[in-house]
Coordinates of C-alpha atoms in Angstrom, one line a residue:
M938 CA 102.1 106.0 131.1
K939 CA 103.3 109.5 130.5
Y940 CA 105.0 110.6 127.3
S941 CA 108.8 111.1 127.8
K942 CA 111.9 111.4 125.7
E943 CA 112.6 107.8 126.4
V944 CA 109.1 106.7 125.2
G945 CA 109.6 108.8 122.1
R946 CA 113.0 107.2 121.4
I947 CA 111.7 103.7 121.9
L948 CA 108.8 104.3 119.4
Q949 CA 110.7 106.3 116.9
E950 CA 114.0 104.5 116.9
G951 CA 113.5 101.2 118.7
T952 CA 113.2 97.8 117.2
P953 CA 109.9 95.9 117.2
D954 CA 111.3 93.6 119.9
E955 CA 112.2 96.5 122.1
V956 CA 108.8 98.1 121.6
A957 CA 107.0 94.8 122.2
A958 CA 108.8 94.4 125.5
W959 CA 107.9 98.0 126.5
L960 CA 104.3 97.5 125.5
E961 CA 104.0 94.4 127.7
H962 CA 106.0 95.7 130.6
E963 CA 104.0 99.0 130.8
E964 CA 100.7 97.3 129.8
I965 CA 100.2 99.9 127.1
D966 CA 96.9 100.2 125.2
V967 CA 98.1 100.7 121.6
N968 CA 95.2 103.0 120.9
A969 CA 95.4 105.1 124.1
S970 CA 96.9 108.6 124.1
L971 CA 100.3 108.8 125.8
V972 CA 99.2 112.2 127.0
P973 CA 95.9 111.4 128.8
S974 CA 95.3 114.9 130.1
T975 CA 94.9 116.1 126.5
P976 CA 92.8 113.5 124.6
A977 CA 92.3 115.8 121.7
L978 CA 96.1 115.5 121.0
S979 CA 95.7 111.8 120.6
L980 CA 99.4 111.1 120.8
T981 CA 99.2 107.3 120.4
P982 CA 102.1 105.0 120.1
L983 CA 101.3 104.7 116.4
R984 CA 101.4 108.5 116.0
V985 CA 104.8 108.7 117.6
A986 CA 106.2 105.8 115.5
L987 CA 104.9 107.6 112.4
M988 CA 106.7 110.8 113.4
G989 CA 109.9 108.7 113.5
R990 CA 109.2 107.0 110.2
N991 CA 109.7 103.7 112.0
A992 CA 107.9 101.3 109.6
P993 CA 108.8 98.1 111.5
V994 CA 107.3 99.5 114.7
V995 CA 104.2 100.8 112.8
K996 CA 103.8 97.2 111.5
L997 CA 104.1 95.8 115.0
L998 CA 101.5 98.3 116.4
A999 CA 99.1 97.5 113.5
E1000 CA 99.5 93.8 114.3
R1001 CA 98.7 94.5 117.9
G1002 CA 95.4 96.3 117.0
A1003 CA 96.4 99.9 116.6
V1004 CA 93.8 101.8 114.6
V1005 CA 95.5 102.5 111.3
D1006 CA 92.7 104.2 109.4
A1007 CA 91.6 107.7 109.9
V1008 CA 90.2 108.6 113.3
P1009 CA 87.7 111.5 113.7
G1010 CA 89.3 114.5 115.3
E1011 CA 92.9 113.5 114.3
E1012 CA 95.0 116.1 112.7
H1013 CA 96.2 113.7 110.0
A1014 CA 95.2 110.1 109.2
P1015 CA 98.1 107.8 109.6
L1016 CA 98.4 107.2 105.8
A1017 CA 98.3 111.0 105.2
S1018 CA 101.2 111.4 107.7
A1019 CA 103.3 108.8 105.8
L1020 CA 102.5 110.4 102.4
V1021 CA 103.3 113.9 103.5
A1022 CA 106.7 112.5 104.8
Q1023 CA 107.1 110.7 101.4
D1024 CA 107.7 107.5 103.4
A1025 CA 106.7 104.8 101.0
T1026 CA 107.8 102.0 103.3
T1027 CA 105.5 103.1 106.1
A1028 CA 102.7 103.8 103.6
R1029 CA 103.0 100.2 102.3
V1030 CA 102.9 98.9 105.9
L1031 CA 99.7 100.8 106.5
L1032 CA 98.1 99.8 103.2
E1033 CA 99.0 96.1 103.9
A1034 CA 97.3 96.6 107.3
G1035 CA 94.1 97.5 105.6
V1036 CA 94.0 101.3 105.3
N1037 CA 91.5 102.4 102.8
P1038 CA 93.4 104.3 100.0
N1039 CA 90.2 106.0 98.9
L1040 CA 89.2 107.5 102.2
V1041 CA 88.9 111.3 102.0
V1042 CA 90.1 112.8 105.3
E1043 CA 89.5 116.5 105.9
G1044 CA 88.8 117.0 102.2
V1045 CA 92.0 115.3 101.1
L1046 CA 92.4 112.1 99.1
P1047 CA 95.6 110.1 99.7
L1048 CA 96.2 109.9 95.9
V1049 CA 96.0 113.7 95.8
L1050 CA 98.7 114.0 98.5
A1051 CA 101.0 111.8 96.4
L1052 CA 100.3 113.8 93.3
V1053 CA 100.9 117.1 95.1
K1054 CA 104.3 115.7 96.2
K1055 CA 104.9 114.6 92.6
D1056 CA 106.0 111.2 94.0
E1057 CA 105.5 108.6 91.3
A1058 CA 106.4 105.7 93.7
L1059 CA 103.7 106.7 96.1
V1060 CA 101.1 107.2 93.4
R1061 CA 101.9 103.7 92.0
L1062 CA 101.8 102.2 95.5
L1063 CA 98.4 103.7 96.2
V1064 CA 97.0 102.5 92.9
E1065 CA 98.5 99.0 93.6
F1066 CA 96.4 98.9 96.7
G1067 CA 93.2 100.1 95.0
A1068 CA 93.3 103.9 95.0
D1069 CA 90.9 105.1 92.3
P1070 CA 92.3 107.8 90.0
D1071 CA 88.7 108.6 88.9
L1072 CA 87.2 109.1 92.3
V1073 CA 85.6 112.5 92.6
Y1074 CA 86.8 114.0 95.9
D1075 CA 85.4 117.6 95.9
Q1076 CA 82.4 119.6 94.9
F1077 CA 84.0 120.7 91.6
G1078 CA 84.1 117.1 90.3
T1079 CA 87.9 116.9 90.6
T1080 CA 89.6 113.5 90.3
P1081 CA 93.2 112.6 90.7
R1082 CA 93.4 111.7 87.0
R1083 CA 92.1 115.2 86.0
M1084 CA 94.5 116.8 88.5
A1085 CA 97.5 114.8 87.0
T1086 CA 96.4 115.7 83.4
A1087 CA 96.2 119.4 84.3
Q1088 CA 99.8 119.1 85.5
N1089 CA 100.8 117.4 82.2
W1090 CA 101.6 114.2 84.1
D1091 CA 100.3 111.0 82.4
I1092 CA 100.9 108.8 85.5
F1093 CA 97.6 107.0 85.0
A1094 CA 98.0 106.3 81.2

């Protein structure tokens, strides 16, 4: 299956039923790149659904076995993509699917992304799913709690 505007539309705007029918009709591997000639791009169905902030389709893909945690070589982990977009609905779907909220990807902790965005709802969501505000994530001993305190934000009080 080659990536096309129609494939993008289905994954970004389609309903779970529409995407399920497409997956079955085209016999799509939910973890395969839709651009096979450039495997480093790793444009998977999940990645395209994340770009469209289509939480119901992200949930469907996770239920069908899409890798929802970080993958080596990926530009962004799926959770990081949702956090950067400040998409709490999709972030919740990924966390419910078992994404590790304490996984440092490319030197960035999910909780730090939410703090940088100053998004209280995302911070609380991550903590609800086990994000540790006292986890040291760099060589300087920085923790999300220390970062918030330095910004005069008592979100973890």
